[in-house]
PDB file of C-alpha atoms in Angstrom:
ATOM      1  CA  MET M   1      -0.018  -0.022   0.002  1.00 48.00           C
ATOM      2  CA  SER M   2       2.805   2.430   0.902  1.00 59.00           C
ATOM      3  CA  ASN M   3       4.681   1.733  -2.345  1.00 64.00           C
ATOM      4  CA  ASP M   4       1.510   2.224  -4.416  1.00 75.00           C
ATOM      5  CA  ARG M   5       0.880   5.455  -2.612  1.00 73.00           C
ATOM      6  CA  ALA M   6       4.405   6.758  -3.221  1.00 75.00           C
ATOM      7  CA  SER M   7       4.146   5.800  -6.868  1.00 82.00           C
ATOM      8  CA  LEU M   8       0.795   7.548  -7.338  1.00 82.00           C
ATOM      9  CA  THR M   9       1.771  10.773  -5.572  1.00 81.00           C
ATOM     10  CA  ARG M  10       5.094  11.001  -7.500  1.00 82.00           C
ATOM     11  CA  SER M  11       3.288  10.478 -10.776  1.00 85.00           C
ATOM     12  CA  ALA M  12       0.921  13.340  -9.956  1.00 83.00           C
ATOM     13  CA  ALA M  13       3.887  15.595  -8.934  1.00 82.00           C
ATOM     14  CA  PHE M  14       5.763  14.793 -12.091  1.00 86.00           C
ATOM     15  CA  ALA M  15       2.608  15.404 -14.244  1.00 87.00           C
ATOM     16  CA  SER M  16       2.150  18.798 -12.505  1.00 84.00           C
ATOM     17  CA  ILE M  17       5.782  19.792 -13.247  1.00 87.00           C
ATOM     18  CA  ALA M  18       5.389  18.827 -16.918  1.00 88.00           C
ATOM     19  CA  MET M  19       2.086  20.761 -17.194  1.00 85.00           C
ATOM     20  CA  ALA M  20       3.643  23.916 -15.603  1.00 83.00           C
ATOM     21  CA  LEU M  21       6.538  23.822 -18.118  1.00 87.00           C
ATOM     22  CA  PHE M  22       4.083  23.366 -20.992  1.00 87.00           C
ATOM     23  CA  LEU M  23       1.726  26.149 -19.966  1.00 82.00           C
ATOM     24  CA  GLY M  24       4.542  28.478 -19.066  1.00 83.00           C
ATOM     25  CA  ALA M  25       6.031  28.350 -22.466  1.00 85.00           C
ATOM     26  CA  LEU M  26       2.548  28.739 -24.115  1.00 81.00           C
ATOM     27  CA  LYS M  27       1.534  31.688 -21.944  1.00 80.00           C
ATOM     28  CA  GLY M  28       4.861  33.424 -22.308  1.00 83.00           C
ATOM     29  CA  TRP M  29       4.266  33.546 -26.067  1.00 82.00           C
ATOM     30  CA  ALA M  30       0.683  34.767 -25.463  1.00 78.00           C
ATOM     31  CA  VAL M  31       1.872  37.581 -23.111  1.00 76.00           C
ATOM     32  CA  TRP M  32       4.291  38.762 -25.828  1.00 78.00           C
ATOM     33  CA  GLN M  33       1.524  38.692 -28.366  1.00 74.00           C
ATOM     34  CA  THR M  34      -1.227  40.313 -26.352  1.00 71.00           C
ATOM     35  CA  SER M  35       0.324  42.600 -23.667  1.00 69.00           C
ATOM     36  CA  SER M  36      -2.595  41.519 -21.418  1.00 67.00           C
ATOM     37  CA  THR M  37      -2.340  42.092 -17.722  1.00 65.00           C
ATOM     38  CA  ALA M  38      -4.663  39.167 -17.074  1.00 63.00           C
ATOM     39  CA  MET M  39      -2.569  36.866 -19.258  1.00 70.00           C
ATOM     40  CA  LEU M  40       0.560  38.183 -17.454  1.00 72.00           C
ATOM     41  CA  GLY M  41      -1.071  37.280 -14.177  1.00 67.00           C
ATOM     42  CA  SER M  42      -1.873  33.834 -15.598  1.00 69.00           C
ATOM     43  CA  LEU M  43       1.767  33.407 -16.723  1.00 76.00           C
ATOM     44  CA  ALA M  44       3.066  34.439 -13.243  1.00 73.00           C
ATOM     45  CA  ASP M  45       0.755  31.974 -11.601  1.00 71.00           C
ATOM     46  CA  THR M  46       1.975  29.212 -13.919  1.00 76.00           C
ATOM     47  CA  ALA M  47       5.676  30.082 -13.135  1.00 78.00           C
ATOM     48  CA  LEU M  48       4.869  29.684  -9.446  1.00 74.00           C
ATOM     49  CA  ASP M  49       2.970  26.473 -10.263  1.00 75.00           C
ATOM     50  CA  PHE M  50       6.265  25.121 -11.473  1.00 81.00           C
ATOM     51  CA  VAL M  51       8.010  26.072  -8.263  1.00 79.00           C
ATOM     52  CA  ALA M  52       5.129  24.771  -6.175  1.00 76.00           C
ATOM     53  CA  SER M  53       5.132  21.472  -8.156  1.00 78.00           C
ATOM     54  CA  LEU M  54       8.886  20.993  -7.389  1.00 82.00           C
ATOM     55  CA  ALA M  55       8.052  21.504  -3.700  1.00 80.00           C
ATOM     56  CA  THR M  56       5.116  18.994  -4.037  1.00 77.00           C
ATOM     57  CA  LEU M  57       7.521  16.406  -5.561  1.00 79.00           C
ATOM     58  CA  ALA M  58      10.043  16.983  -2.740  1.00 81.00           C
ATOM     59  CA  GLY M  59       7.278  16.715  -0.108  1.00 78.00           C
ATOM     60  CA  VAL M  60       5.714  13.465  -1.389  1.00 77.00           C
ATOM     61  CA  TRP M  61       9.114  11.939  -1.944  1.00 79.00           C
ATOM     62  CA  ILE M  62      10.328  12.720   1.558  1.00 82.00           C
ATOM     63  CA  ALA M  63       6.939  11.701   3.024  1.00 77.00           C
ATOM     64  CA  ALA M  64       7.266   8.269   1.467  1.00 76.00           C
ATOM     65  CA  GLN M  65      10.560   7.602   3.286  1.00 80.00           C
ATOM     66  CA  PRO M  66      10.232   5.022   6.130  1.00 78.00           C
ATOM     67  CA  ALA M  67      10.741   5.922   9.789  1.00 78.00           C
ATOM     68  CA  ASP M  68      14.407   6.258  10.782  1.00 82.00           C
ATOM     69  CA  ASN M  69      16.331   6.965  14.045  1.00 84.00           C
ATOM     70  CA  ASP M  70      15.741  10.721  13.820  1.00 84.00           C
ATOM     71  CA  HIS M  71      12.029  10.465  12.716  1.00 83.00           C
ATOM     72  CA  ARG M  72      10.496   7.598  14.549  1.00 78.00           C
ATOM     73  CA  PHE M  73       6.951   8.690  13.608  1.00 79.00           C
ATOM     74  CA  GLY M  74       7.906   8.765   9.844  1.00 79.00           C
ATOM     75  CA  HIS M  75       8.115  11.706   7.482  1.00 80.00           C
ATOM     76  CA  GLY M  76       4.432  12.248   6.717  1.00 78.00           C
ATOM     77  CA  LYS M  77       4.460  15.923   7.637  1.00 82.00           C
ATOM     78  CA  ALA M  78       6.765  16.740   4.761  1.00 83.00           C
ATOM     79  CA  GLU M  79       3.596  16.818   2.613  1.00 78.00           C
ATOM     80  CA  SER M  80       2.035  19.502   4.918  1.00 81.00           C
ATOM     81  CA  LEU M  81       5.253  21.532   4.789  1.00 84.00           C
ATOM     82  CA  ALA M  82       5.183  21.390   0.960  1.00 81.00           C
ATOM     83  CA  ALA M  83       1.450  22.429   1.076  1.00 80.00           C
ATOM     84  CA  VAL M  84       2.341  25.447   3.257  1.00 84.00           C
ATOM     85  CA  PHE M  85       5.066  26.367   0.850  1.00 83.00           C
ATOM     86  CA  GLN M  86       2.669  26.316  -2.010  1.00 77.00           C
ATOM     87  CA  VAL M  87       0.220  28.518  -0.131  1.00 81.00           C
ATOM     88  CA  ILE M  88       2.964  31.079   0.381  1.00 84.00           C
ATOM     89  CA  LEU M  89       3.707  31.005  -3.319  1.00 78.00           C
ATOM     90  CA  ILE M  90       0.026  31.499  -4.172  1.00 77.00           C
ATOM     91  CA  VAL M  91      -0.100  34.507  -1.881  1.00 82.00           C
ATOM     92  CA  LEU M  92       2.998  36.079  -3.480  1.00 79.00           C
ATOM     93  CA  SER M  93       1.521  35.419  -6.986  1.00 74.00           C
ATOM     94  CA  ALA M  94      -1.784  37.043  -6.108  1.00 77.00           C
ATOM     95  CA  SER M  95       0.003  40.037  -4.614  1.00 81.00           C
ATOM     96  CA  ALA M  96       2.099  40.575  -7.796  1.00 74.00           C
ATOM     97  CA  ILE M  97      -0.943  40.325 -10.022  1.00 74.00           C
ATOM     98  CA  ALA M  98      -2.926  42.774  -7.942  1.00 80.00           C
ATOM     99  CA  PHE M  99       0.034  45.312  -8.017  1.00 79.00           C
ATOM    100  CA  ARG M 100       0.403  44.924 -11.786  1.00 71.00           C
ATOM    101  CA  ALA M 101      -3.406  45.411 -12.180  1.00 74.00           C
ATOM    102  CA  VAL M 102      -3.493  48.591 -10.047  1.00 80.00           C
ATOM    103  CA  LEU M 103      -0.646  50.047 -12.127  1.00 74.00           C
ATOM    104  CA  ARG M 104      -2.601  49.253 -15.301  1.00 70.00           C
ATOM    105  CA  LEU M 105      -5.711  50.958 -13.922  1.00 72.00           C
ATOM    106  CA  ALA M 106      -3.602  54.012 -13.052  1.00 73.00           C
ATOM    107  CA  GLN M 107      -1.435  54.277 -16.170  1.00 65.00           C
ATOM    108  CA  GLY M 108      -3.794  52.777 -18.803  1.00 60.00           C
ATOM    109  CA  GLY M 109      -2.679  50.569 -21.652  1.00 54.00           C
ATOM    110  CA  GLU M 110      -4.109  48.403 -24.447  1.00 55.00           C
ATOM    111  CA  THR M 111      -4.229  44.702 -25.183  1.00 54.00           C
ATOM    112  CA  ARG M 112      -3.884  43.183 -28.691  1.00 56.00           C
ATOM    113  CA  ALA M 113      -4.037  39.839 -30.478  1.00 58.00           C
ATOM    114  CA  ALA M 114      -7.155  38.595 -28.732  1.00 64.00           C
ATOM    115  CA  GLU M 115      -7.392  35.484 -30.956  1.00 74.00           C
ATOM    116  CA  GLN M 116      -3.984  34.250 -29.911  1.00 73.00           C
ATOM    117  CA  GLY M 117      -4.546  34.931 -26.249  1.00 73.00           C
ATOM    118  CA  ILE M 118      -8.042  33.221 -26.328  1.00 80.00           C
ATOM    119  CA  THR M 119      -6.604  30.201 -28.195  1.00 82.00           C
ATOM    120  CA  VAL M 120      -3.830  29.785 -25.673  1.00 80.00           C
ATOM    121  CA  SER M 121      -6.238  30.054 -22.801  1.00 81.00           C
ATOM    122  CA  ILE M 122      -8.570  27.431 -24.272  1.00 87.00           C
ATOM    123  CA  ILE M 123      -5.615  25.014 -24.717  1.00 86.00           C
ATOM    124  CA  ALA M 124      -4.600  25.707 -21.141  1.00 84.00           C
ATOM    125  CA  ILE M 125      -8.086  24.997 -19.865  1.00 88.00           C
ATOM    126  CA  ILE M 126      -8.197  21.616 -21.670  1.00 90.00           C
ATOM    127  CA  ALA M 127      -4.693  20.593 -20.492  1.00 88.00           C
ATOM    128  CA  THR M 128      -5.472  21.707 -16.888  1.00 86.00           C
ATOM    129  CA  LEU M 129      -8.766  19.685 -16.822  1.00 90.00           C
ATOM    130  CA  ALA M 130      -6.787  16.538 -17.663  1.00 91.00           C
ATOM    131  CA  LEU M 131      -4.212  17.234 -14.921  1.00 89.00           C
ATOM    132  CA  VAL M 132      -6.847  17.960 -12.309  1.00 89.00           C
ATOM    133  CA  ALA M 133      -8.744  14.743 -13.152  1.00 90.00           C
ATOM    134  CA  TRP M 134      -5.558  12.734 -12.517  1.00 90.00           C
ATOM    135  CA  GLN M 135      -4.784  14.651  -9.337  1.00 88.00           C
ATOM    136  CA  ARG M 136      -8.318  14.021  -7.972  1.00 88.00           C
ATOM    137  CA  HIS M 137      -7.845  10.341  -8.669  1.00 88.00           C
ATOM    138  CA  VAL M 138      -4.536  10.290  -6.829  1.00 87.00           C
ATOM    139  CA  VAL M 139      -5.992  12.308  -3.832  1.00 85.00           C
ATOM    140  CA  LYS M 140      -8.908   9.882  -3.627  1.00 84.00           C
ATOM    141  CA  ARG M 141      -6.606   6.924  -3.568  1.00 82.00           C
ATOM    142  CA  THR M 142      -3.946   8.326  -1.265  1.00 80.00           C
ATOM    143  CA  GLY M 143      -5.332  11.336   0.766  1.00 76.00           C
ATOM    144  CA  SER M 144      -2.187  13.311  -0.034  1.00 78.00           C
ATOM    145  CA  ILE M 145      -2.368  16.807   1.342  1.00 74.00           C
ATOM    146  CA  ALA M 146       0.429  18.091  -0.866  1.00 75.00           C
ATOM    147  CA  ILE M 147      -1.252  16.800  -4.074  1.00 81.00           C
ATOM    148  CA  HIS M 148      -4.662  18.112  -2.887  1.00 79.00           C
ATOM    149  CA  THR M 149      -3.128  21.622  -2.376  1.00 75.00           C
ATOM    150  CA  ASP M 150      -1.528  21.456  -5.814  1.00 78.00           C
ATOM    151  CA  SER M 151      -4.856  20.342  -7.297  1.00 81.00           C
ATOM    152  CA  VAL M 152      -6.680  23.290  -5.589  1.00 74.00           C
ATOM    153  CA  HIS M 153      -4.118  25.624  -7.221  1.00 71.00           C
ATOM    154  CA  TYR M 154      -4.651  24.109 -10.679  1.00 78.00           C
ATOM    155  CA  GLN M 155      -8.427  24.243 -10.290  1.00 75.00           C
ATOM    156  CA  SER M 156      -8.001  27.964  -9.695  1.00 70.00           C
ATOM    157  CA  ASP M 157      -6.091  28.096 -12.952  1.00 74.00           C
ATOM    158  CA  LEU M 158      -9.329  27.033 -14.771  1.00 77.00           C
ATOM    159  CA  PHE M 159     -11.093  30.134 -13.540  1.00 72.00           C
ATOM    160  CA  LEU M 160      -7.992  32.180 -14.180  1.00 72.00           C
ATOM    161  CA  ASN M 161      -7.791  31.169 -17.843  1.00 77.00           C
ATOM    162  CA  MET M 162     -11.602  31.722 -18.298  1.00 79.00           C
ATOM    163  CA  ALA M 163     -11.105  35.244 -16.774  1.00 74.00           C
ATOM    164  CA  VAL M 164      -8.321  35.920 -19.323  1.00 74.00           C
ATOM    165  CA  ILE M 165     -10.681  34.987 -22.178  1.00 79.00           C
ATOM    166  CA  ALA M 166     -13.398  37.232 -20.746  1.00 78.00           C
ATOM    167  CA  ALA M 167     -10.975  40.140 -20.173  1.00 73.00           C
ATOM    168  CA  LEU M 168      -9.686  39.932 -23.839  1.00 74.00           C
ATOM    169  CA  VAL M 169     -13.165  39.743 -25.255  1.00 79.00           C
ATOM    170  CA  LEU M 170     -14.523  42.694 -23.245  1.00 78.00           C
ATOM    171  CA  ASP M 171     -11.372  44.721 -23.871  1.00 72.00           C
ATOM    172  CA  GLN M 172     -10.898  44.238 -27.620  1.00 70.00           C
ATOM    173  CA  TYR M 173     -14.373  43.301 -28.904  1.00 74.00           C
ATOM    174  CA  MET M 174     -16.558  45.373 -26.618  1.00 74.00           C
ATOM    175  CA  GLY M 175     -14.436  48.395 -25.982  1.00 69.00           C
ATOM    176  CA  MET M 176     -14.228  48.080 -22.219  1.00 71.00           C
ATOM    177  CA  ALA M 177     -10.633  49.115 -21.738  1.00 65.00           C
ATOM    178  CA  MET M 178     -10.626  48.654 -17.906  1.00 73.00           C
ATOM    179  CA  ALA M 179     -11.864  45.037 -18.199  1.00 71.00           C
ATOM    180  CA  ASP M 180      -8.349  43.560 -18.319  1.00 68.00           C
ATOM    181  CA  PRO M 181      -6.891  45.065 -15.192  1.00 74.00           C
ATOM    182  CA  LEU M 182     -10.132  44.629 -13.310  1.00 78.00           C
ATOM    183  CA  PHE M 183     -10.137  40.908 -14.121  1.00 74.00           C
ATOM    184  CA  GLY M 184      -6.554  40.878 -12.962  1.00 74.00           C
ATOM    185  CA  LEU M 185      -7.730  42.099  -9.579  1.00 81.00           C
ATOM    186  CA  ALA M 186     -10.494  39.544  -9.522  1.00 79.00           C
ATOM    187  CA  ILE M 187      -7.957  36.798 -10.276  1.00 74.00           C
ATOM    188  CA  SER M 188      -5.806  38.061  -7.454  1.00 78.00           C
ATOM    189  CA  ALA M 189      -8.686  37.878  -4.986  1.00 83.00           C
ATOM    190  CA  TRP M 190      -9.637  34.405  -6.214  1.00 77.00           C
ATOM    191  CA  LEU M 191      -6.032  33.199  -5.643  1.00 75.00           C
ATOM    192  CA  LEU M 192      -5.976  34.619  -2.099  1.00 82.00           C
ATOM    193  CA  TRP M 193      -9.207  32.852  -1.228  1.00 80.00           C
ATOM    194  CA  ASN M 194      -7.844  29.558  -2.553  1.00 74.00           C
ATOM    195  CA  ALA M 195      -4.662  30.148  -0.500  1.00 77.00           C
ATOM    196  CA  TRP M 196      -6.740  30.504   2.639  1.00 81.00           C
ATOM    197  CA  SER M 197      -8.837  27.446   1.833  1.00 74.00           C
ATOM    198  CA  ALA M 198      -5.786  25.245   0.974  1.00 72.00           C
ATOM    199  CA  SER M 199      -3.881  26.215   4.129  1.00 81.00           C
ATOM    200  CA  THR M 200      -6.338  24.981   6.668  1.00 81.00           C
ATOM    201  CA  GLU M 201      -5.838  21.202   6.160  1.00 76.00           C
ATOM    202  CA  ALA M 202      -2.032  21.577   6.093  1.00 79.00           C
ATOM    203  CA  ILE M 203      -2.045  23.619   9.308  1.00 84.00           C
ATOM    204  CA  ASP M 204      -4.412  21.196  10.989  1.00 81.00           C
ATOM    205  CA  ASN M 205      -1.982  18.473  10.090  1.00 79.00           C
ATOM    206  CA  LEU M 206       1.066  20.239  11.369  1.00 83.00           C
ATOM    207  CA  MET M 207      -0.779  21.178  14.538  1.00 85.00           C
ATOM    208  CA  ASP M 208      -1.894  17.604  15.251  1.00 84.00           C
ATOM    209  CA  ARG M 209      -5.561  18.400  15.093  1.00 87.00           C
ATOM    210  CA  GLU M 210      -7.900  15.702  16.275  1.00 90.00           C
ATOM    211  CA  TRP M 211      -9.816  13.510  13.770  1.00 90.00           C
ATOM    212  CA  PRO M 212     -13.182  14.777  12.622  1.00 89.00           C
ATOM    213  CA  GLU M 213     -15.803  14.073  15.341  1.00 90.00           C
ATOM    214  CA  ASP M 214     -17.668  11.446  13.327  1.00 91.00           C
ATOM    215  CA  ARG M 215     -14.524   9.503  12.640  1.00 92.00           C
ATOM    216  CA  ARG M 216     -13.459   9.791  16.253  1.00 92.00           C
ATOM    217  CA  GLN M 217     -16.808   8.567  17.376  1.00 92.00           C
ATOM    218  CA  ALA M 218     -16.721   5.629  15.012  1.00 94.00           C
ATOM    219  CA  PHE M 219     -13.362   4.599  16.531  1.00 95.00           C
ATOM    220  CA  VAL M 220     -14.845   4.768  20.032  1.00 93.00           C
ATOM    221  CA  GLU M 221     -17.867   2.736  18.922  1.00 93.00           C
ATOM    222  CA  ARG M 222     -15.535   0.070  17.505  1.00 94.00           C
ATOM    223  CA  ALA M 223     -13.618  -0.142  20.795  1.00 94.00           C
ATOM    224  CA  ALA M 224     -16.858  -0.256  22.818  1.00 92.00           C
ATOM    225  CA  GLY M 225     -17.646  -3.505  21.029  1.00 92.00           C
ATOM    226  CA  HIS M 226     -15.167  -5.174  23.379  1.00 92.00           C
ATOM    227  CA  PRO M 227     -16.946  -5.627  26.737  1.00 90.00           C
ATOM    228  CA  GLU M 228     -13.648  -6.490  28.502  1.00 89.00           C
ATOM    229  CA  LEU M 229     -12.683  -2.778  28.278  1.00 89.00           C
ATOM    230  CA  ALA M 230     -13.890  -0.217  30.831  1.00 85.00           C
ATOM    231  CA  LYS M 231     -13.576   3.573  30.905  1.00 87.00           C
ATOM    232  CA  MET M 232     -11.782   4.430  27.680  1.00 91.00           C
ATOM    233  CA  HIS M 233     -10.209   7.817  28.448  1.00 92.00           C
ATOM    234  CA  ASP M 234      -7.430  10.200  27.417  1.00 92.00           C
ATOM    235  CA  LEU M 235      -8.186   9.418  23.669  1.00 93.00           C
ATOM    236  CA  ARG M 236      -5.822  11.388  21.397  1.00 93.00           C
ATOM    237  CA  THR M 237      -5.930  11.154  17.559  1.00 93.00           C
ATOM    238  CA  ARG M 238      -3.940  12.827  14.855  1.00 91.00           C
ATOM    239  CA  THR M 239      -2.833  12.420  11.251  1.00 85.00           C
ATOM    240  CA  SER M 240       0.549  12.793   9.662  1.00 80.00           C
ATOM    241  CA  GLY M 241       0.554  12.501   5.885  1.00 70.00           C
ATOM    242  CA  ALA M 242      -1.033   9.100   5.142  1.00 69.00           C
ATOM    243  CA  GLN M 243      -0.407   7.787   8.655  1.00 79.00           C
ATOM    244  CA  ASP M 244      -3.073   8.075  11.376  1.00 88.00           C
ATOM    245  CA  PHE M 245      -2.320   7.869  15.097  1.00 92.00           C
ATOM    246  CA  ALA M 246      -4.586   6.954  17.984  1.00 94.00           C
ATOM    247  CA  GLN M 247      -3.727   6.448  21.628  1.00 94.00           C
ATOM    248  CA  PHE M 248      -5.919   5.963  24.717  1.00 94.00           C
ATOM    249  CA  HIS M 249      -6.216   4.518  28.216  1.00 94.00           C
ATOM    250  CA  VAL M 250      -8.570   1.659  29.215  1.00 93.00           C
ATOM    251  CA  ASN M 251      -9.309   0.150  32.637  1.00 92.00           C
ATOM    252  CA  LEU M 252      -8.982  -3.625  33.261  1.00 92.00           C
ATOM    253  CA  PRO M 253      -9.441  -5.554  36.473  1.00 90.00           C
ATOM    254  CA  ALA M 254      -6.496  -5.100  38.797  1.00 88.00           C
ATOM    255  CA  GLU M 255      -6.238  -8.788  39.555  1.00 90.00           C
ATOM    256  CA  MET M 256      -5.822  -9.733  35.869  1.00 90.00           C
ATOM    257  CA  THR M 257      -2.389 -11.095  34.896  1.00 93.00           C
ATOM    258  CA  VAL M 258      -0.089  -9.317  32.487  1.00 92.00           C
ATOM    259  CA  GLU M 259      -0.592 -12.124  29.965  1.00 93.00           C
ATOM    260  CA  GLN M 260      -4.379 -11.958  30.153  1.00 93.00           C
ATOM    261  CA  ALA M 261      -4.363  -8.189  29.741  1.00 92.00           C
ATOM    262  CA  HIS M 262      -1.918  -8.497  26.823  1.00 94.00           C
ATOM    263  CA  ASP M 263      -4.125 -10.984  25.022  1.00 94.00           C
ATOM    264  CA  ILE M 264      -7.168  -8.645  25.355  1.00 94.00           C
ATOM    265  CA  ILE M 265      -5.304  -5.582  24.096  1.00 94.00           C
ATOM    266  CA  GLU M 266      -3.925  -7.610  21.157  1.00 94.00           C
ATOM    267  CA  ARG M 267      -7.456  -8.572  20.082  1.00 94.00           C
ATOM    268  CA  VAL M 268      -8.679  -5.014  20.450  1.00 94.00           C
ATOM    269  CA  GLU M 269      -5.796  -3.650  18.413  1.00 95.00           C
ATOM    270  CA  HIS M 270      -6.316  -6.244  15.663  1.00 95.00           C
ATOM    271  CA  ASP M 271     -10.016  -5.391  15.466  1.00 95.00           C
ATOM    272  CA  LEU M 272      -9.390  -1.632  15.397  1.00 95.00           C
ATOM    273  CA  LEU M 273      -6.814  -1.888  12.672  1.00 94.00           C
ATOM    274  CA  SER M 274      -9.190  -3.935  10.554  1.00 93.00           C
ATOM    275  CA  ALA M 275     -11.648  -0.956  10.651  1.00 93.00           C
ATOM    276  CA  PHE M 276      -9.044   1.808  10.687  1.00 93.00           C
ATOM    277  CA  PRO M 277      -5.982   0.639   8.508  1.00 87.00           C
ATOM    278  CA  ASN M 278      -2.847   2.651   8.400  1.00 82.00           C
ATOM    279  CA  THR M 279      -3.341   3.703  11.988  1.00 90.00           C
ATOM    280  CA  GLU M 280      -0.705   3.376  14.666  1.00 90.00           C
ATOM    281  CA  ILE M 281      -2.562   2.480  17.896  1.00 94.00           C
ATOM    282  CA  LEU M 282      -1.086   2.759  21.406  1.00 94.00           C
ATOM    283  CA  ILE M 283      -3.213   1.483  24.332  1.00 94.00           C
ATOM    284  CA  HIS M 284      -2.288   2.171  27.923  1.00 94.00           C
ATOM    285  CA  ILE M 285      -3.779  -0.061  30.648  1.00 93.00           C
ATOM    286  CA  ASP M 286      -5.035   1.263  33.988  1.00 91.00           C
ATOM    287  CA  PRO M 287      -6.307  -0.841  36.858  1.00 91.00           C
ATOM    288  CA  ASP M 288     -10.060  -0.392  37.712  1.00 87.00           C
ATOM    289  CA  GLY M 289     -10.565   2.624  39.953  1.00 83.00           C
ATOM    290  CA  HIS M 290      -7.327   4.333  38.974  1.00 84.00           C
ATOM    291  CA  VAL M 291      -7.434   8.049  38.184  1.00 84.00           C
ATOM    292  CA  ASP M 292      -4.602   9.626  36.305  1.00 82.00           C
ATOM    293  CA  GLU M 293      -5.466  13.381  36.667  1.00 83.00           C
ATOM    294  CA  PRO M 294      -8.514  13.950  38.897  1.00 82.00           C
ATOM    295  CA  ASN M 295      -8.980  17.594  37.962  1.00 83.00           C
ATOM    296  CA  ASN M 296      -8.330  17.219  34.228  1.00 85.00           C
ATOM    297  CA  GLN M 297     -11.579  16.479  32.451  1.00 84.00           C
ATOM    298  CA  LEU M 298      -9.791  16.353  29.058  1.00 81.00           C
ATOM    299  CA  VAL M 299      -7.853  13.286  30.284  1.00 83.00           C
ATOM    300  CA  GLU M 300     -10.540  11.638  32.484  1.00 85.00           C
ATOM    301  CA  GLN M 301     -13.478  12.010  30.075  1.00 88.00           C
ATOM    302  CA  ASP M 302     -14.934   8.462  29.746  1.00 87.00           C
ATOM    303  CA  GLU M 303     -15.471   8.045  25.996  1.00 89.00           C
ATOM    304  CA  PHE M 304     -17.630   4.959  26.527  1.00 88.00           C
ATOM    305  CA  LYS M 305     -19.952   6.835  28.940  1.00 86.00           C
ATOM    306  CA  ARG M 306     -20.094   9.789  26.614  1.00 86.00           C
ATOM    307  CA  LEU M 307     -21.022   7.501  23.713  1.00 83.00           C
ATOM    308  CA  LYS M 308     -24.000   6.168  25.662  1.00 81.00           C
ATOM    309  CA  GLU M 309     -25.091   9.673  26.644  1.00 79.00           C
ATOM    310  CA  ASP M 310     -24.940  10.857  23.067  1.00 73.00           C
ATOM    311  CA  LYS M 311     -27.255   8.061  21.956  1.00 64.00           C
TER     312      LYS M 311
END
C-alpha cells in the first residue's frame, strides 16, 4: 500500500511539473503577443505553479521515506510543509498580479491579438482539466495533502484562464478598456481565497488536530464493542501524511495477569486496525478505579460513557 501510494503521488507531482513547463511556454508567447495584464497574471501563476510542483515532488518523496532513528513517527508531515510552501507562493503570486493590475488601472494601456490569447487560454483549460482529473484520482486513492493543495491551485487556474478570455473579449471586442486590469484584480482575489482554503488542512495536520468528530466517534464505537474494556479515556488522535495515530487509556481488572491483559489488548488492536487501517494504535492499561489526573476532564473524560449519553 505504501509503495503504491508513493508511486501515485510521485506520478501526480511529475505530471504537475510537466504541465507547468508546457503552460509556461505557451503563456509566455501569449503575453508577448497580447500585452494583457490578465494573461501576465496567468503566466506568473504558472511560473509559481512550477516552483510549487517541485516542492510537491520533494514533499511526497520525503513523506514516502520510512521511519528512521531521527524520525521515529515517519516523514508524513513533509507533505504538509510542501502544502504550506505552495500557499505562500500563491499569496505572492496574487500580490504581484494585484500590483500589476493597479498600475494598469492608473497608467492605462491596451491589449492586442485577442485571438492568440483566447486560443492559448482554451488550450490551457483543456490541459489543466486533464491534470486535475488525474490529481483527484490520486488524492482519492492516497489522501495526499500536498497533491490536494496542488490540485486546488490548478483548479483555480481554470477560472484564471476563463477570466483571461473574458478580459480579452471585453477589452478588444466590446471596448471596455478597464476590463483587463479589473479581471486581474479579480484573479488576485480568487487566488488569495484559494490560498486560505488550501492552508487549513495543512495547518491542521502540522498542529496535530484531532480527527473529525464522526470518525473519532466511530473509533470509540468500535472499541466499545469489546466488553472487557472499561472507561476508555485520554483518547488522542492525529494524522501525519497518510499515517493516522490513536492512543488511549482503558481500565482492566486489577487482579488480571499481564498475559491476560496483553491478550485482550492484542485482540482490540487487531479489530481496530481492521476498521482503521494505516493507524498506529497505542493502548495504555489502567487498573479499575485508577485516576490519572482527577482535575483534568480532558484526560478523564470516559469516552464509553459519553457515547451512551450521546445516543
